[in-house]
Coordinates of C-alpha atoms and ligand atoms in Angstrom, one line a residue:
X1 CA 31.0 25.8 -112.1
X2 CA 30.9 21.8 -112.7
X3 CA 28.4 20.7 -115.1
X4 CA 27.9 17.7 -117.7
X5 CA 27.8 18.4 -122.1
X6 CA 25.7 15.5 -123.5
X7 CA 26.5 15.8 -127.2
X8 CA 23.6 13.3 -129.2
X9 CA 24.1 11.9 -132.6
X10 CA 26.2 9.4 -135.2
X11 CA 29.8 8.9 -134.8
X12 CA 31.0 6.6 -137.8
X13 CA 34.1 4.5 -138.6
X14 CA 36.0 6.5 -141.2
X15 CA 38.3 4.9 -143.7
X16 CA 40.9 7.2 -145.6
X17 CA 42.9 6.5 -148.3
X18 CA 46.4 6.0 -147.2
X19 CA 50.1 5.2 -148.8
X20 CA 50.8 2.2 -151.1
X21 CA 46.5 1.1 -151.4
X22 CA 46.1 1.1 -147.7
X23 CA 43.4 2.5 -145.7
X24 CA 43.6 4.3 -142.1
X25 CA 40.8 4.0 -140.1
X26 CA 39.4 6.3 -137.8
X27 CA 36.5 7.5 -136.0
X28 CA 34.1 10.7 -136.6
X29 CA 31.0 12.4 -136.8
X30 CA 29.8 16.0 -136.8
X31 CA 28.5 15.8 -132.9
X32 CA 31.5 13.8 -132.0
X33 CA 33.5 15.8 -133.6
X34 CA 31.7 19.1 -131.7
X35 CA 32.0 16.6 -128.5
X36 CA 35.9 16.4 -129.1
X37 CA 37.0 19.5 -129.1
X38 CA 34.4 20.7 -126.1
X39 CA 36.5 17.8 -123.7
X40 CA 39.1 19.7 -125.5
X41 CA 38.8 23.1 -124.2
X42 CA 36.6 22.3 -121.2
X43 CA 38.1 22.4 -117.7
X44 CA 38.3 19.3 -116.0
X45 CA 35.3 19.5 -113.4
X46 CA 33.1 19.4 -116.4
X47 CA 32.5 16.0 -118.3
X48 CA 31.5 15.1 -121.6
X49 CA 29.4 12.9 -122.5
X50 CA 28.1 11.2 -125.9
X51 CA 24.6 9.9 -126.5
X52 CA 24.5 7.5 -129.6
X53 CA 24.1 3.4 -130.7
X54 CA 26.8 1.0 -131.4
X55 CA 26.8 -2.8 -131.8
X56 CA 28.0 -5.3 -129.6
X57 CA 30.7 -6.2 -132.1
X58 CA 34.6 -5.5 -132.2
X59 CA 34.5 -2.2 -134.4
X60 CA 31.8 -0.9 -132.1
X61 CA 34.0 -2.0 -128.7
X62 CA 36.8 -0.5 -130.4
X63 CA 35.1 2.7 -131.5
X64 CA 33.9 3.2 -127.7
X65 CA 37.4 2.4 -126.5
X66 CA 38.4 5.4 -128.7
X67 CA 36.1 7.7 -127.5
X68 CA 36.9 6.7 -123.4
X69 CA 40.9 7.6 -124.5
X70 CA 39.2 11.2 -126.0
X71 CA 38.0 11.9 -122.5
X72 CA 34.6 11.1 -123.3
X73 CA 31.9 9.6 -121.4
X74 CA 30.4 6.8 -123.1
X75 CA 27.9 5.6 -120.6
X76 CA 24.9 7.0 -122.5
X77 CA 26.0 4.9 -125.6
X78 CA 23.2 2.4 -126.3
X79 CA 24.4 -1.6 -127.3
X80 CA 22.5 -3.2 -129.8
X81 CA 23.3 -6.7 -130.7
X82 CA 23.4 -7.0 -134.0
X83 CA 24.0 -3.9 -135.5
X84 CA 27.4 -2.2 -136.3
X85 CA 28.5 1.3 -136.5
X86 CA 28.1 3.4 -139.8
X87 CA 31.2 3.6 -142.6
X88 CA 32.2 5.9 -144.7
X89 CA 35.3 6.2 -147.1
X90 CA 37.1 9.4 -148.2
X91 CA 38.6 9.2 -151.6
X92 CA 41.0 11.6 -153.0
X93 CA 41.4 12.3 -156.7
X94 CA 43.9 15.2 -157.6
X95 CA 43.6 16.8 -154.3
X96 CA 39.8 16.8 -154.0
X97 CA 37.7 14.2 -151.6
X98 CA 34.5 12.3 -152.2
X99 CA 32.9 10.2 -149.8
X100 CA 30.9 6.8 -150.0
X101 CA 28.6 6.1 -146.9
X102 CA 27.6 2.7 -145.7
X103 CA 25.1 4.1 -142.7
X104 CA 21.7 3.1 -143.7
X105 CA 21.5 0.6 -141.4
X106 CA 24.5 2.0 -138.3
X107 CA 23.3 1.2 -134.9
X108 CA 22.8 4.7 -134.0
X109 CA 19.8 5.1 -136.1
X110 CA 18.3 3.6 -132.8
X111 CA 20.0 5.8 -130.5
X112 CA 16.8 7.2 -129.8
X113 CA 14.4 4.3 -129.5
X114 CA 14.6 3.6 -125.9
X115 CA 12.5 6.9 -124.5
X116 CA 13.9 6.1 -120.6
X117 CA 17.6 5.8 -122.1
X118 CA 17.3 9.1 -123.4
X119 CA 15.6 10.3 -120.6
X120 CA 18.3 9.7 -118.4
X121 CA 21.0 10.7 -120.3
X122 CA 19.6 14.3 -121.1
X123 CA 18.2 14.2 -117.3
X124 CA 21.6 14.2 -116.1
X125 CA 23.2 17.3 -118.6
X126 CA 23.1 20.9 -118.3
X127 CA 24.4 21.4 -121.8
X128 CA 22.9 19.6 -124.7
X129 CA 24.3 19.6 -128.7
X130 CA 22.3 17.8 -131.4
X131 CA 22.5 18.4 -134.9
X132 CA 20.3 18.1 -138.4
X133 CA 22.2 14.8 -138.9
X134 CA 20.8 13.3 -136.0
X135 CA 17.4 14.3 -136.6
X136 CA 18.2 12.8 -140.1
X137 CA 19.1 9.6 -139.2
X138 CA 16.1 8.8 -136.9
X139 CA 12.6 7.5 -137.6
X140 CA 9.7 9.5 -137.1
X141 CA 8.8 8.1 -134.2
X142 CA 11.9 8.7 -132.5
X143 CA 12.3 12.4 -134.3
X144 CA 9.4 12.4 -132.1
X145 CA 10.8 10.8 -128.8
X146 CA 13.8 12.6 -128.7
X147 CA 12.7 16.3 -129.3
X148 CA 10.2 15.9 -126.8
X149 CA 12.4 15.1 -124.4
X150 CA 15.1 17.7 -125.5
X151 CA 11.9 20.8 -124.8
X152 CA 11.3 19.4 -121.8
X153 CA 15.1 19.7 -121.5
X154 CA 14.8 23.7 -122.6
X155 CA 11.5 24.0 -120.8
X156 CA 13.4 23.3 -117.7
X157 CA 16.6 26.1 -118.0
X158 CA 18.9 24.0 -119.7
X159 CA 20.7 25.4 -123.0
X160 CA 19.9 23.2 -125.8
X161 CA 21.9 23.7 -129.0
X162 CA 21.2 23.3 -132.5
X163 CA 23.1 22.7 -135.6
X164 CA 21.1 22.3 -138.3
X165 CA 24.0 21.1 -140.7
X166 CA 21.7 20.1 -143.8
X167 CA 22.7 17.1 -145.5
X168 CA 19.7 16.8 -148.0
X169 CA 21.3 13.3 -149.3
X170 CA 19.9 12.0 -145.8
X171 CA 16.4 13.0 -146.1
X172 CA 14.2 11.6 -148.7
X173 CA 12.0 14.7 -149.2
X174 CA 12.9 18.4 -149.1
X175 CA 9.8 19.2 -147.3
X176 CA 9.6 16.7 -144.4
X177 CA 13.6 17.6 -144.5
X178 CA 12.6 21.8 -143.6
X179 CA 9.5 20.6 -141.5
X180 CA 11.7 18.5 -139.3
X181 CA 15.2 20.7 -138.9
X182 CA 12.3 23.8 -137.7
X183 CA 10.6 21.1 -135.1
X184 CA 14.8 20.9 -134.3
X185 CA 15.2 24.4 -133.9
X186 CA 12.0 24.8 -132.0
X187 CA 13.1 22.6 -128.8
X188 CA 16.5 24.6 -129.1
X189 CA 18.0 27.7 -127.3
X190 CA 20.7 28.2 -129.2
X191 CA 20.9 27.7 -132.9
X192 CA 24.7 27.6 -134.9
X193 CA 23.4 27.3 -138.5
X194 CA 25.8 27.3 -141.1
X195 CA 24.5 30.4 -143.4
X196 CA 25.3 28.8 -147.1
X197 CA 23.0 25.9 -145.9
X198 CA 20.5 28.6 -144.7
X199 CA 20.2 30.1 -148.1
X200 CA 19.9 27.0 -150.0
X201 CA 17.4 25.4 -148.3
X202 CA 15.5 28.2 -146.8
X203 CA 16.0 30.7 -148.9
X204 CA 17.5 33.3 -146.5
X205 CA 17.7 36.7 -148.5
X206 CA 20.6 37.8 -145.5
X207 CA 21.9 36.4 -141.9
X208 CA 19.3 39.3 -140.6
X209 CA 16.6 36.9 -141.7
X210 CA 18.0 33.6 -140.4
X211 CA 18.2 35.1 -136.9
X212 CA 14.8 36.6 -137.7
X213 CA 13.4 32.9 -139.0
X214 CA 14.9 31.4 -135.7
X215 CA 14.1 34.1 -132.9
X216 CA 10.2 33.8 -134.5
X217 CA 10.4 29.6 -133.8
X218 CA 11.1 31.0 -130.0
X219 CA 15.1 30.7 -130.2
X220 CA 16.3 32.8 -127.6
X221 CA 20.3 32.8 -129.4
X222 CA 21.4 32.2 -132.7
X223 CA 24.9 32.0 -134.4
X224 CA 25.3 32.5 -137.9
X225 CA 28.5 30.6 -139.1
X226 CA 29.4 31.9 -142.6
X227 CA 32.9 30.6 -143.5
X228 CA 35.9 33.0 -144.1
X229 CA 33.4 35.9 -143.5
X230 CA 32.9 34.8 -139.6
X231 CA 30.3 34.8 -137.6
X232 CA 27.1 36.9 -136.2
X233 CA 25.6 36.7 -132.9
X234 CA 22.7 37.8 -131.9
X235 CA 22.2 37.0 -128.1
X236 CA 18.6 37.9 -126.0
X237 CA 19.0 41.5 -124.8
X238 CA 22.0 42.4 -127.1
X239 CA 22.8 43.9 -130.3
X240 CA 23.6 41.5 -133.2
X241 CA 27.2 41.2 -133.5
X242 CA 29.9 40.5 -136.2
X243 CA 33.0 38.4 -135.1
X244 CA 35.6 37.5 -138.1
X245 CA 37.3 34.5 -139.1
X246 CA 40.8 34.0 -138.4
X247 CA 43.0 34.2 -141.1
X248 CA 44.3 30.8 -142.7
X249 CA 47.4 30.7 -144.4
X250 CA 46.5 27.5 -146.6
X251 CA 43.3 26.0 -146.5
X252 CA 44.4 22.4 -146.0
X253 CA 41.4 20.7 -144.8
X254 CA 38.2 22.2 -144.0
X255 CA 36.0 18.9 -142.5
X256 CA 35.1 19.8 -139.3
X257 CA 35.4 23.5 -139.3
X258 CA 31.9 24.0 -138.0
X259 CA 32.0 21.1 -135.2
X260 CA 35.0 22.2 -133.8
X261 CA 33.5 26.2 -134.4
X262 CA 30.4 24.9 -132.4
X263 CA 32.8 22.4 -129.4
X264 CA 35.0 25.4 -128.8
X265 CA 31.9 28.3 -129.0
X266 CA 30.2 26.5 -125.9
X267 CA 33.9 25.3 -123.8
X268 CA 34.1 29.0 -123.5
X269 CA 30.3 30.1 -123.2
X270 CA 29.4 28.0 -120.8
X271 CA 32.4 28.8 -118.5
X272 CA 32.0 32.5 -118.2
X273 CA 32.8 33.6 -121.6
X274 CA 30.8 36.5 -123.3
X275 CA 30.0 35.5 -126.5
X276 CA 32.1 37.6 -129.0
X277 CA 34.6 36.2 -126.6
X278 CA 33.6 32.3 -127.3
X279 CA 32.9 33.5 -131.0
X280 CA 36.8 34.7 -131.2
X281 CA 38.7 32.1 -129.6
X282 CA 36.6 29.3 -131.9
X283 CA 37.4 31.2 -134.4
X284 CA 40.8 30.7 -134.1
X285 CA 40.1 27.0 -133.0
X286 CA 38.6 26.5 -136.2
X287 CA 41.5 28.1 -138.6
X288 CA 43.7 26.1 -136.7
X289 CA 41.5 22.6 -137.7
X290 CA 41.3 23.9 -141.6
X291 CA 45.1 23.7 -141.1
X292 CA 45.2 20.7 -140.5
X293 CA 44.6 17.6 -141.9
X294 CA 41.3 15.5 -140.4
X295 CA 38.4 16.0 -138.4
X296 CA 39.8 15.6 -134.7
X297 CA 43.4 17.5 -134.9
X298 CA 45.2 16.9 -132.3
X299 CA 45.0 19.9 -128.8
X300 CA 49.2 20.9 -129.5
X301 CA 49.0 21.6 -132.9
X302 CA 46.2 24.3 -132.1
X303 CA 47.1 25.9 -129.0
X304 CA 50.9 27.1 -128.9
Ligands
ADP401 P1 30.4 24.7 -141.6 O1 31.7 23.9 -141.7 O2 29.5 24.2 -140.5 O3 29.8 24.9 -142.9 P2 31.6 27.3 -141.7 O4 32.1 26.9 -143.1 O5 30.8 28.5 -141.6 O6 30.8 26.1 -141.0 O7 32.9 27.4 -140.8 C1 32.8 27.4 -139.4 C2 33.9 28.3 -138.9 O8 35.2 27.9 -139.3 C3 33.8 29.7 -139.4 O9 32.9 30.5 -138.5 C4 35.2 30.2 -139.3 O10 35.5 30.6 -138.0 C5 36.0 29.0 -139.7 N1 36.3 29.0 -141.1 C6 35.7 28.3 -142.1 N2 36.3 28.5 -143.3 C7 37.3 29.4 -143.0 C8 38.3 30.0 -143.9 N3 38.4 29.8 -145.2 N4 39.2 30.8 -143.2 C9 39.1 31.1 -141.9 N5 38.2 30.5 -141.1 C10 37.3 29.7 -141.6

């Protein structure tokens, strides 16, 4: 069955150390990067499309030009003059990466400023991803704005999907940070926390209690991600479930182990799949990604 995946949130332009002082550039961003490998794994009567601000500059042009060659629709994009896309830089000392950010002031900070822009755009999908960075990155008033529209989006049928991916460096108080990521998971269907995350920030005694936390907000199906250990489901009207990891020979890379987790999860789920059955094929999505070097590996060197 044909549908259209509306993924919502920041992609930036990435800059990575490369050979002899230079720098690579390239393009990422956790619901991108989910957005990526859904186009990825999704058949071809179902589109993808990404909701998000960029200027009207060349970087911007160019960054929208890259996503259009990834498959993905860009017509929900908002162009504001003036602004630019987010940067960020990964440095690598002695094998280990730090990151500087340059997004205080990215054009997608707006993405969500135009109520009828958004409208549209979720209006026309039957599969919606945001994330915890998105709310992050929004003022109140459009925190506001967009998760409105997104439970009229659940209110109406269609599956709404949550990662809260806690980045507490983008909040500027813990509190508002929780109160805000539980409006999130309150207009969502289906939440893929990150279990560490859980723990720090909620204080989670066990993945029992973040389904419990979640199904209580009105969540009807939660994901627990927890690394190396795999994943538990716990679907309306089943059991909870355990699905492992997929053995990784070397760890090589593990940006964008969850976002590809969460792009692969609903390729399969919304196309039939059962869910230990989504759960075990992005499990071995994602082990194939932590393999690899980068955020958006390429679709050979993960399916043989
Ligand atoms: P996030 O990147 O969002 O914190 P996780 O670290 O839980 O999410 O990873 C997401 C998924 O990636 C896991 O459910 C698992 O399938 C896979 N994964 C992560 N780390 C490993 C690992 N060391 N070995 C095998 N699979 C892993």
């Amino acid at each position: 069955m044909a549908g259209t995946m509306l993924s919502i949130g920041e992609c930036m332009v990435e800059l990575m150390q490369a050979e002899g002082g230079l720098l690579r550039k390239g393009y990422a961003g956790d619901t991108f990067n989910a957005a990526y490998y859904a186009r990825l794994f999704l058949p071809s009567d179902w589109s993808v499309a990404y909701c998000s601000a960029v200027g009207t500059d060349t970087v911007s042009d160019e960054m929208l030009a890259f996503m259009a060659e990834k498959g993905i629709d860009t017509g929900p994009v908002r162009k504001i003059e003036g602004r630019t896309p987010g940067l960020y830089m990964i440095h690598l000392k002695d094998g280990e990466r730090s990151f500087s950010y340059w997004r205080s002031a990215s054009a997608a900070r707006l993405l969500a400023d135009d109520p009828d822009h958004l409208r549209r755009a979720v209006e026309g999908a039957d599969l919606i991803l945001f994330s915890g960075i998105t709310l992050a990155i929004l003022s109140r008033d459009a925190v506001e704005t967009l998760l409105a529209e997104l439970r009229r989006a659940k209110a109406a049928g269609k599956r709404v999907v949550f990662d809260p991916n806690i980045r507490p460096r983008l909040w500027d108080d813990a509190e508002r940070m929780r109160r805000t990521l539980t409006e999130g998971a309150r207009a969502a269907s289906l939440l893929m926390p990150s279990f560490d995350d859980e723990v720090t920030h909620f204080g989670d005694s066990s993945i029992t209690a973040t389904i419990a936390r979640y199904k209580a907000l009105g969540v009807a199906d939660v994901v627990v991600k927890d690394g190396e250990k795999g994943v538990t489901l716990a679907f309306e009207g089943s059991e909870e479930s355990h699905v492992p990891a997929t053995p990784v020979a070397r760890v090589v890379d593990t940006t964008s182990a969850g976002d590809s987790f969460n792009g692969a999860f609903l390729s399969r789920l919304v196309t039939g799949g059962s869910p230990s059955e989504a759960a075990a094929f992005a499990a071995r999505i994602a082990a194939g990604v932590i393999g690899h070097h980068g955020a958006l590996v390429d679709k050979a060197k993960l399916v043989g």
